[in-house]
Amino acid sequence: MSAKLSIPETYVTSVDSEIRVTNHPESAPGVTPIIIVTLNRPKKLNAITGRMIKDLTVLFQTVNIDDRVRTVIVTGAGKAFSAGIDLSMDTSSLKDEPVGDMRDPGGTLALAMFNCSKPIIVAYNGLSVGIGMTSTLAAAIRIAPRTGAEFGFPFARIGLTMESCSSFFLPRMVGYSNATYLLTTGARYPADAPVLNGIFAELVDKPEDVLPRAIALAEDIVTNVSLMAAYLNRQLIWRNTGSAEGAHLVDSPLLYDMFAGRDHLDFKSSFFGKRKPKFSAVLSKDAPRTYPWWKELSTRARPKANTEKVGRL
C-alpha cells in the first residue's frame, strides 16, 4: 500500500530552514508554478544532512502529484552549492543493518527526482562535490558557471563508493572512460573540463549568473512546454528497451495516444488559430494507455514483525 502525501497550502519555509523553499516571485501567496529550493547551510558550505535528504525526498514526491507546481529550481545559499555529505554524522553503526534492508538515502532522493513529473533544474551556484553532484544527476537540467566553481566525485579520496544511483547516471552522461577517470582521481574540475562533458546542459560565465538563467529557463518551460510530453520523453530516454526494435514497439502506442491527446490537439488549434497553446494535460488524468511501459523494481525494504505483545487485530 502506497503512503498518502498531504498537499500543502504552501511550500514556503522559514528563512532559516536548512531546506529553504520560496515562491517565484517570492512575494506571491500560496503555491506558484515555479518554486525555488535552496540548500541553506552556507556556513557549512551546504553540507547535506540526513534530515535534509528526507525533506528533499518528500518535497519532490509531493510536487510530483501537485498540479499547481510546474517547475522546480534547486540551488545553494552562499558561495557553494554543496560540499557533499555532512561528515560529522556518525555512520559507524550502518553496517549493523541487515543487507536486505539497506537503502542509501541519497539513492532514495535521486529516485524521487528521477520519478518527478515536473522538470527539476539544478542551478549550481558554486562548489559541488559528492552527493551534491550524484543526487542531482537525476534532474532534468543542470546549469553551472565556467568560473568560480569546481565539481567532483571524491569518493576514492574519502574511502567510499558511489551513491545516489550515480553508477547508473554518471557513465551514461559522460561515458565510461570519463566516469572511471573522475572516480579514480577523485579530483575537482571546472565545469568546462572535457571530463565533465555531458553533465551540464548550459554553462554561464559566473556563479551569480546561474540562478537568473535557471529562472528564465523555468519561465519559458512553464509558458511553452507540455510538461507531460517533456516527462514522457525524458523517461523514453532513460527507460529505453535497449534495442531499436524495442524502442519502436514502445514509442508507437505512446505517440498515437499523444497525437490524439489534449495537449497536441490544443497545440493544433492554437497553431491554426494563431494563439498560444494552453498545455494542461496531467499524468493522473491524461497519460497514454501504455504508461508506464516499464516494470519498476520495488526498492522497499522488507516489513518487520512487531515482537511486542499487542491486542487482537
C-alpha positions as YAML, in Angstrom:
chain: A
units: angstrom
residues:
- id: 1
  name: MET
  ca: [0.00, 0.00, 0.00]
- id: 2
  name: SER
  ca: [1.48, 3.34, -1.00]
- id: 3
  name: ALA
  ca: [1.66, 6.12, 1.57]
- id: 4
  name: LYS
  ca: [-0.59, 9.10, 1.01]
- id: 5
  name: LEU
  ca: [1.06, 12.51, 0.75]
- id: 6
  name: SER
  ca: [-0.58, 15.67, 2.03]
- id: 7
  name: ILE
  ca: [-0.70, 18.55, -0.44]
- id: 8
  name: PRO
  ca: [0.26, 21.73, 1.44]
- id: 9
  name: GLU
  ca: [-1.35, 25.14, 1.15]
- id: 10
  name: THR
  ca: [2.17, 26.46, 0.52]
- id: 11
  name: TYR
  ca: [5.66, 25.03, 0.20]
- id: 12
  name: VAL
  ca: [7.33, 28.17, 1.54]
- id: 13
  name: THR
  ca: [9.57, 27.58, 4.56]
- id: 14
  name: SER
  ca: [11.22, 29.96, 7.03]
- id: 15
  name: VAL
  ca: [14.35, 31.89, 6.07]
- id: 16
  name: ASP
  ca: [16.49, 29.80, 8.44]
- id: 17
  name: SER
  ca: [15.28, 26.41, 7.22]
- id: 18
  name: GLU
  ca: [18.09, 24.15, 6.02]
- id: 19
  name: ILE
  ca: [15.91, 23.42, 3.01]
- id: 20
  name: ARG
  ca: [14.50, 26.83, 2.20]
- id: 21
  name: VAL
  ca: [11.61, 26.87, -0.26]
- id: 22
  name: THR
  ca: [10.40, 30.09, -1.84]
- id: 23
  name: ASN
  ca: [7.80, 31.00, -4.42]
- id: 24
  name: HIS
  ca: [8.66, 32.76, -7.65]
- id: 25
  name: PRO
  ca: [8.06, 35.60, -7.40]
- id: 26
  name: GLU
  ca: [8.96, 35.38, -3.72]
- id: 27
  name: SER
  ca: [6.16, 37.68, -2.56]
- id: 28
  name: ALA
  ca: [3.42, 35.63, -4.25]
- id: 29
  name: PRO
  ca: [0.99, 33.83, -1.91]
- id: 30
  name: GLY
  ca: [0.03, 30.16, -1.94]
- id: 31
  name: VAL
  ca: [1.79, 27.96, -4.49]
- id: 32
  name: THR
  ca: [3.40, 29.34, -7.65]
- id: 33
  name: PRO
  ca: [4.11, 27.37, -10.86]
- id: 34
  name: ILE
  ca: [7.84, 27.81, -10.18]
- id: 35
  name: ILE
  ca: [9.28, 27.10, -6.74]
- id: 36
  name: ILE
  ca: [12.90, 27.60, -5.75]
- id: 37
  name: VAL
  ca: [14.56, 25.16, -3.34]
- id: 38
  name: THR
  ca: [17.74, 26.39, -1.65]
- id: 39
  name: LEU
  ca: [20.22, 24.26, 0.28]
- id: 40
  name: ASN
  ca: [20.59, 26.62, 3.21]
- id: 41
  name: ARG
  ca: [23.64, 25.85, 5.37]
- id: 42
  name: PRO
  ca: [26.03, 28.42, 3.92]
- id: 43
  name: LYS
  ca: [28.39, 28.35, 6.94]
- id: 44
  name: LYS
  ca: [28.86, 24.61, 6.31]
- id: 45
  name: LEU
  ca: [29.05, 25.04, 2.51]
- id: 46
  name: ASN
  ca: [25.58, 23.45, 2.38]
- id: 47
  name: ALA
  ca: [26.86, 20.06, 3.52]
- id: 48
  name: ILE
  ca: [23.86, 17.76, 3.37]
- id: 49
  name: THR
  ca: [22.43, 16.04, 6.44]
- id: 50
  name: GLY
  ca: [20.09, 13.08, 6.73]
- id: 51
  name: ARG
  ca: [17.23, 15.39, 7.67]
- id: 52
  name: MET
  ca: [17.82, 17.49, 4.56]
- id: 53
  name: ILE
  ca: [17.72, 14.37, 2.38]
- id: 54
  name: LYS
  ca: [14.39, 13.32, 3.90]
- id: 55
  name: ASP
  ca: [12.91, 16.80, 3.45]
- id: 56
  name: LEU
  ca: [14.01, 16.99, -0.18]
- id: 57
  name: THR
  ca: [12.70, 13.50, -0.91]
- id: 58
  name: VAL
  ca: [9.24, 14.30, 0.47]
- id: 59
  name: LEU
  ca: [9.22, 17.63, -1.37]
- id: 60
  name: PHE
  ca: [9.89, 16.04, -4.78]
- id: 61
  name: GLN
  ca: [7.41, 13.24, -4.14]
- id: 62
  name: THR
  ca: [4.77, 15.83, -3.25]
- id: 63
  name: VAL
  ca: [5.28, 18.26, -6.14]
- id: 64
  name: ASN
  ca: [5.14, 15.25, -8.45]
- id: 65
  name: ILE
  ca: [1.40, 14.94, -7.69]
- id: 66
  name: ASP
  ca: [0.66, 18.65, -7.18]
- id: 67
  name: ASP
  ca: [-0.60, 20.11, -10.46]
- id: 68
  name: ARG
  ca: [-0.07, 23.67, -9.18]
- id: 69
  name: VAL
  ca: [3.71, 23.23, -9.39]
- id: 70
  name: ARG
  ca: [5.13, 23.07, -12.89]
- id: 71
  name: THR
  ca: [8.91, 23.51, -12.44]
- id: 72
  name: VAL
  ca: [11.35, 23.29, -9.53]
- id: 73
  name: ILE
  ca: [14.73, 25.04, -9.30]
- id: 74
  name: VAL
  ca: [17.37, 23.77, -6.86]
- id: 75
  name: THR
  ca: [20.28, 25.99, -5.85]
- id: 76
  name: GLY
  ca: [22.53, 26.73, -2.86]
- id: 77
  name: ALA
  ca: [22.93, 29.60, -0.40]
- id: 78
  name: GLY
  ca: [26.25, 31.43, -0.20]
- id: 79
  name: LYS
  ca: [29.33, 30.58, -2.23]
- id: 80
  name: ALA
  ca: [28.79, 26.82, -2.60]
- id: 81
  name: PHE
  ca: [26.08, 24.58, -3.96]
- id: 82
  name: SER
  ca: [27.06, 21.69, -1.69]
- id: 83
  name: ALA
  ca: [30.26, 20.36, -0.17]
- id: 84
  name: GLY
  ca: [28.70, 16.90, -0.12]
- id: 85
  name: ILE
  ca: [27.51, 14.84, 2.83]
- id: 86
  name: ASP
  ca: [27.93, 16.22, 6.35]
- id: 87
  name: LEU
  ca: [30.92, 14.22, 7.57]
- id: 88
  name: SER
  ca: [30.10, 14.95, 11.22]
- id: 89
  name: MET
  ca: [27.28, 12.38, 11.09]
- id: 90
  name: ASP
  ca: [28.03, 9.10, 12.92]
- id: 91
  name: THR
  ca: [27.87, 6.32, 10.34]
- id: 92
  name: SER
  ca: [29.71, 3.63, 12.31]
- id: 93
  name: SER
  ca: [26.58, 1.59, 13.06]
- id: 94
  name: LEU
  ca: [25.28, 1.48, 9.48]
- id: 95
  name: LYS
  ca: [26.97, -1.89, 8.90]
- id: 96
  name: ASP
  ca: [24.72, -3.43, 11.57]
- id: 97
  name: GLU
  ca: [21.66, -3.18, 9.30]
- id: 98
  name: PRO
  ca: [20.62, -6.41, 7.54]
- id: 99
  name: VAL
  ca: [21.91, -6.27, 3.96]
- id: 100
  name: GLY
  ca: [18.42, -6.73, 2.53]
- id: 101
  name: ASP
  ca: [17.20, -3.65, 4.41]
- id: 102
  name: MET
  ca: [19.99, -1.29, 3.38]
- id: 103
  name: ARG
  ca: [18.73, 1.66, 1.30]
- id: 104
  name: ASP
  ca: [21.07, 4.58, 0.62]
- id: 105
  name: PRO
  ca: [19.08, 7.76, 1.48]
- id: 106
  name: GLY
  ca: [20.84, 9.59, -1.35]
- id: 107
  name: GLY
  ca: [19.54, 6.96, -3.75]
- id: 108
  name: THR
  ca: [16.03, 7.45, -2.41]
- id: 109
  name: LEU
  ca: [16.41, 11.18, -3.06]
- id: 110
  name: ALA
  ca: [17.78, 10.61, -6.58]
- id: 111
  name: LEU
  ca: [14.85, 8.31, -7.39]
- id: 112
  name: ALA
  ca: [12.38, 10.92, -6.10]
- id: 113
  name: MET
  ca: [13.93, 13.43, -8.51]
- id: 114
  name: PHE
  ca: [14.10, 10.86, -11.32]
- id: 115
  name: ASN
  ca: [10.42, 9.98, -10.96]
- id: 116
  name: CYS
  ca: [9.22, 13.57, -10.54]
- id: 117
  name: SER
  ca: [6.98, 14.51, -13.46]
- id: 118
  name: LYS
  ca: [7.86, 18.21, -13.09]
- id: 119
  name: PRO
  ca: [11.15, 19.44, -14.62]
- id: 120
  name: ILE
  ca: [13.85, 19.95, -11.98]
- id: 121
  name: ILE
  ca: [16.52, 22.50, -12.90]
- id: 122
  name: VAL
  ca: [19.72, 22.45, -10.83]
- id: 123
  name: ALA
  ca: [21.45, 25.83, -10.62]
- id: 124
  name: TYR
  ca: [24.96, 25.16, -9.28]
- id: 125
  name: ASN
  ca: [25.97, 28.47, -7.74]
- id: 126
  name: GLY
  ca: [29.38, 27.22, -6.64]
- id: 127
  name: LEU
  ca: [31.38, 24.20, -5.49]
- id: 128
  name: SER
  ca: [29.54, 20.88, -5.76]
- id: 129
  name: VAL
  ca: [31.01, 17.52, -4.81]
- id: 130
  name: GLY
  ca: [29.86, 14.12, -3.59]
- id: 131
  name: ILE
  ca: [26.14, 13.85, -3.03]
- id: 132
  name: GLY
  ca: [25.84, 17.45, -4.20]
- id: 133
  name: MET
  ca: [26.68, 16.07, -7.64]
- id: 134
  name: THR
  ca: [25.44, 12.49, -7.58]
- id: 135
  name: SER
  ca: [21.87, 13.11, -6.41]
- id: 136
  name: THR
  ca: [21.38, 15.91, -8.92]
- id: 137
  name: LEU
  ca: [22.29, 13.75, -11.92]
- id: 138
  name: ALA
  ca: [18.67, 12.61, -11.81]
- id: 139
  name: ALA
  ca: [17.36, 16.13, -12.53]
- id: 140
  name: ALA
  ca: [16.10, 17.18, -15.96]
- id: 141
  name: ILE
  ca: [18.52, 20.10, -16.49]
- id: 142
  name: ARG
  ca: [21.81, 21.22, -14.88]
- id: 143
  name: ILE
  ca: [23.35, 24.69, -15.25]
- id: 144
  name: ALA
  ca: [26.83, 25.62, -13.99]
- id: 145
  name: PRO
  ca: [29.28, 28.55, -14.11]
- id: 146
  name: ARG
  ca: [32.51, 28.40, -16.10]
- id: 147
  name: THR
  ca: [34.42, 30.21, -13.34]
- id: 148
  name: GLY
  ca: [34.22, 30.35, -9.54]
- id: 149
  name: ALA
  ca: [33.19, 26.73, -9.02]
- id: 150
  name: GLU
  ca: [34.59, 23.22, -9.14]
- id: 151
  name: PHE
  ca: [32.85, 19.86, -9.38]
- id: 152
  name: GLY
  ca: [33.90, 16.37, -8.44]
- id: 153
  name: PHE
  ca: [33.23, 12.87, -7.26]
- id: 154
  name: PRO
  ca: [35.73, 12.49, -4.38]
- id: 155
  name: PHE
  ca: [34.73, 9.02, -3.17]
- id: 156
  name: ALA
  ca: [38.15, 7.38, -3.71]
- id: 157
  name: ARG
  ca: [39.74, 10.17, -1.65]
- id: 158
  name: ILE
  ca: [37.43, 9.63, 1.32]
- id: 159
  name: GLY
  ca: [37.23, 5.84, 1.28]
- id: 160
  name: LEU
  ca: [33.71, 5.48, -0.08]
- id: 161
  name: THR
  ca: [31.92, 4.07, -3.11]
- id: 162
  name: MET
  ca: [29.40, 5.77, -5.38]
- id: 163
  name: GLU
  ca: [25.91, 6.57, -4.08]
- id: 164
  name: SER
  ca: [22.62, 8.19, -5.11]
- id: 165
  name: CYS
  ca: [22.22, 5.78, -8.06]
- id: 166
  name: SER
  ca: [25.16, 7.57, -9.71]
- id: 167
  name: SER
  ca: [26.66, 4.34, -11.05]
- id: 168
  name: PHE
  ca: [23.62, 4.33, -13.36]
- id: 169
  name: PHE
  ca: [23.54, 8.01, -14.32]
- id: 170
  name: LEU
  ca: [27.18, 9.16, -14.46]
- id: 171
  name: PRO
  ca: [28.64, 6.81, -17.12]
- id: 172
  name: ARG
  ca: [25.60, 7.34, -19.31]
- id: 173
  name: MET
  ca: [26.23, 11.09, -19.23]
- id: 174
  name: VAL
  ca: [30.00, 11.38, -19.55]
- id: 175
  name: GLY
  ca: [30.91, 7.95, -20.96]
- id: 176
  name: TYR
  ca: [32.62, 5.09, -19.18]
- id: 177
  name: SER
  ca: [36.16, 6.36, -19.75]
- id: 178
  name: ASN
  ca: [35.45, 9.79, -18.27]
- id: 179
  name: ALA
  ca: [33.42, 8.28, -15.44]
- id: 180
  name: THR
  ca: [36.23, 5.95, -14.37]
- id: 181
  name: TYR
  ca: [38.69, 8.85, -14.67]
- id: 182
  name: LEU
  ca: [36.55, 11.05, -12.41]
- id: 183
  name: LEU
  ca: [36.12, 8.26, -9.88]
- id: 184
  name: THR
  ca: [39.76, 7.16, -9.92]
- id: 185
  name: THR
  ca: [41.23, 10.64, -9.46]
- id: 186
  name: GLY
  ca: [38.51, 11.88, -7.09]
- id: 187
  name: ALA
  ca: [39.66, 15.38, -8.02]
- id: 188
  name: ARG
  ca: [37.66, 18.56, -8.65]
- id: 189
  name: TYR
  ca: [37.37, 20.14, -12.09]
- id: 190
  name: PRO
  ca: [35.89, 23.32, -13.59]
- id: 191
  name: ALA
  ca: [32.53, 22.94, -15.31]
- id: 192
  name: ASP
  ca: [34.03, 23.24, -18.81]
- id: 193
  name: ALA
  ca: [36.57, 20.45, -18.25]
- id: 194
  name: PRO
  ca: [36.24, 17.83, -21.03]
- id: 195
  name: VAL
  ca: [35.95, 15.06, -18.45]
- id: 196
  name: LEU
  ca: [32.66, 16.55, -17.22]
- id: 197
  name: ASN
  ca: [31.21, 17.00, -20.70]
- id: 198
  name: GLY
  ca: [27.65, 15.70, -20.73]
- id: 199
  name: ILE
  ca: [26.65, 16.65, -17.19]
- id: 200
  name: PHE
  ca: [25.80, 20.32, -17.68]
- id: 201
  name: ALA
  ca: [23.26, 21.37, -20.30]
- id: 202
  name: GLU
  ca: [24.28, 25.03, -20.10]
- id: 203
  name: LEU
  ca: [27.31, 26.97, -18.88]
- id: 204
  name: VAL
  ca: [27.17, 30.62, -17.85]
- id: 205
  name: ASP
  ca: [30.06, 32.93, -17.08]
- id: 206
  name: LYS
  ca: [29.84, 33.46, -13.32]
- id: 207
  name: PRO
  ca: [28.12, 31.87, -10.29]
- id: 208
  name: GLU
  ca: [25.79, 34.86, -9.92]
- id: 209
  name: ASP
  ca: [24.54, 34.27, -13.47]
- id: 210
  name: VAL
  ca: [23.29, 30.75, -12.74]
- id: 211
  name: LEU
  ca: [20.04, 31.39, -10.85]
- id: 212
  name: PRO
  ca: [18.76, 34.14, -13.18]
- id: 213
  name: ARG
  ca: [19.36, 31.84, -16.15]
- id: 214
  name: ALA
  ca: [17.58, 28.96, -14.38]
- id: 215
  name: ILE
  ca: [14.59, 31.21, -13.65]
- id: 216
  name: ALA
  ca: [14.42, 32.40, -17.26]
- id: 217
  name: LEU
  ca: [14.54, 28.80, -18.45]
- id: 218
  name: ALA
  ca: [11.85, 27.76, -15.96]
- id: 219
  name: GLU
  ca: [9.59, 30.61, -17.09]
- id: 220
  name: ASP
  ca: [9.97, 29.53, -20.71]
- id: 221
  name: ILE
  ca: [9.16, 25.91, -19.82]
- id: 222
  name: VAL
  ca: [6.10, 26.86, -17.77]
- id: 223
  name: THR
  ca: [4.79, 29.03, -20.62]
- id: 224
  name: ASN
  ca: [5.64, 26.99, -23.70]
- id: 225
  name: VAL
  ca: [6.06, 23.32, -22.83]
- id: 226
  name: SER
  ca: [3.72, 20.37, -22.36]
- id: 227
  name: LEU
  ca: [5.01, 19.03, -19.06]
- id: 228
  name: MET
  ca: [3.51, 15.61, -19.68]
- id: 229
  name: ALA
  ca: [5.24, 15.34, -23.06]
- id: 230
  name: ALA
  ca: [8.54, 16.52, -21.56]
- id: 231
  name: TYR
  ca: [8.34, 13.96, -18.77]
- id: 232
  name: LEU
  ca: [7.41, 11.09, -21.08]
- id: 233
  name: ASN
  ca: [10.24, 12.00, -23.47]
- id: 234
  name: ARG
  ca: [12.73, 12.01, -20.58]
- id: 235
  name: GLN
  ca: [11.51, 8.60, -19.44]
- id: 236
  name: LEU
  ca: [11.70, 7.26, -23.01]
- id: 237
  name: ILE
  ca: [15.40, 8.10, -22.98]
- id: 238
  name: TRP
  ca: [16.21, 6.63, -19.56]
- id: 239
  name: ARG
  ca: [13.81, 3.68, -19.62]
- id: 240
  name: ASN
  ca: [14.57, 2.50, -23.15]
- id: 241
  name: THR
  ca: [14.38, -1.16, -24.06]
- id: 242
  name: GLY
  ca: [17.94, -1.43, -25.28]
- id: 243
  name: SER
  ca: [17.20, -2.03, -28.97]
- id: 244
  name: ALA
  ca: [15.84, -0.07, -31.93]
- id: 245
  name: GLU
  ca: [13.05, -2.58, -32.41]
- id: 246
  name: GLY
  ca: [12.07, -2.39, -28.75]
- id: 247
  name: ALA
  ca: [12.05, 1.40, -28.90]
- id: 248
  name: HIS
  ca: [9.74, 1.22, -31.93]
- id: 249
  name: LEU
  ca: [7.29, -1.00, -30.06]
- id: 250
  name: VAL
  ca: [7.29, 1.33, -27.03]
- id: 251
  name: ASP
  ca: [7.25, 4.61, -29.00]
- id: 252
  name: SER
  ca: [4.36, 3.75, -31.28]
- id: 253
  name: PRO
  ca: [1.38, 3.38, -28.91]
- id: 254
  name: LEU
  ca: [2.61, 6.35, -26.86]
- id: 255
  name: LEU
  ca: [2.83, 8.51, -29.96]
- id: 256
  name: TYR
  ca: [-0.61, 7.51, -31.21]
- id: 257
  name: ASP
  ca: [-2.25, 8.39, -27.90]
- id: 258
  name: MET
  ca: [-0.30, 11.66, -27.72]
- id: 259
  name: PHE
  ca: [-1.41, 12.63, -31.24]
- id: 260
  name: ALA
  ca: [-4.99, 12.29, -30.01]
- id: 261
  name: GLY
  ca: [-4.21, 13.79, -26.60]
- id: 262
  name: ARG
  ca: [-5.31, 17.04, -25.04]
- id: 263
  name: ASP
  ca: [-2.03, 18.93, -25.37]
- id: 264
  name: HIS
  ca: [-1.36, 18.15, -29.01]
- id: 265
  name: LEU
  ca: [-4.95, 18.92, -30.01]
- id: 266
  name: ASP
  ca: [-4.76, 22.26, -28.23]
- id: 267
  name: PHE
  ca: [-1.45, 22.98, -29.96]
- id: 268
  name: LYS
  ca: [-3.03, 22.32, -33.36]
- id: 269
  name: SER
  ca: [-5.99, 24.53, -32.50]
- id: 270
  name: SER
  ca: [-3.68, 27.32, -31.32]
- id: 271
  name: PHE
  ca: [-1.43, 26.96, -34.37]
- id: 272
  name: PHE
  ca: [-4.27, 27.44, -36.83]
- id: 273
  name: GLY
  ca: [-5.99, 29.99, -34.59]
- id: 274
  name: LYS
  ca: [-2.77, 31.99, -34.21]
- id: 275
  name: ARG
  ca: [-2.75, 31.91, -30.42]
- id: 276
  name: LYS
  ca: [-0.50, 30.41, -27.74]
- id: 277
  name: PRO
  ca: [-1.32, 26.84, -26.71]
- id: 278
  name: LYS
  ca: [-2.58, 26.14, -23.20]
- id: 279
  name: PHE
  ca: [-0.97, 22.87, -22.19]
- id: 280
  name: SER
  ca: [-2.98, 21.33, -19.37]
- id: 281
  name: ALA
  ca: [-2.56, 17.55, -19.65]
- id: 282
  name: VAL
  ca: [-1.57, 15.76, -16.43]
- id: 283
  name: LEU
  ca: [-0.43, 12.19, -15.95]
- id: 284
  name: SER
  ca: [-3.16, 11.40, -13.42]
- id: 285
  name: LYS
  ca: [-5.89, 12.04, -16.00]
- id: 286
  name: ASP
  ca: [-4.33, 12.09, -19.47]
- id: 287
  name: ALA
  ca: [-1.48, 9.57, -19.50]
- id: 288
  name: PRO
  ca: [-1.20, 7.35, -22.59]
- id: 289
  name: ARG
  ca: [-2.69, 3.90, -22.14]
- id: 290
  name: THR
  ca: [0.67, 2.12, -22.15]
- id: 291
  name: TYR
  ca: [2.18, 4.35, -19.44]
- id: 292
  name: PRO
  ca: [4.15, 3.17, -17.57]
- id: 293
  name: TRP
  ca: [5.65, 0.83, -20.15]
- id: 294
  name: TRP
  ca: [8.38, -0.42, -17.84]
- id: 295
  name: LYS
  ca: [8.34, -2.82, -14.92]
- id: 296
  name: GLU
  ca: [9.56, -0.86, -11.94]
- id: 297
  name: LEU
  ca: [11.71, -2.64, -9.37]
- id: 298
  name: SER
  ca: [10.49, -2.28, -5.81]
- id: 299
  name: THR
  ca: [13.08, -0.64, -3.56]
- id: 300
  name: ARG
  ca: [11.04, -1.00, -0.38]
- id: 301
  name: ALA
  ca: [12.70, -2.78, 2.50]
- id: 302
  name: ARG
  ca: [11.05, -5.92, 3.77]
- id: 303
  name: PRO
  ca: [8.46, -5.27, 6.51]
- id: 304
  name: LYS
  ca: [9.50, -6.25, 10.02]
- id: 305
  name: ALA
  ca: [7.31, -8.03, 12.54]
- id: 306
  name: ASN
  ca: [6.42, -6.22, 15.76]
- id: 307
  name: THR
  ca: [7.62, -8.53, 18.53]
- id: 308
  name: GLU
  ca: [5.84, -6.63, 21.29]
- id: 309
  name: LYS
  ca: [2.65, -8.09, 22.68]
- id: 310
  name: VAL
  ca: [-0.38, -6.43, 21.18]
- id: 311
  name: GLY
  ca: [-4.12, -6.87, 21.44]
- id: 312
  name: ARG
  ca: [-6.22, -8.60, 18.85]
- id: 313
  name: LEU
  ca: [-6.42, -7.12, 15.36]
...
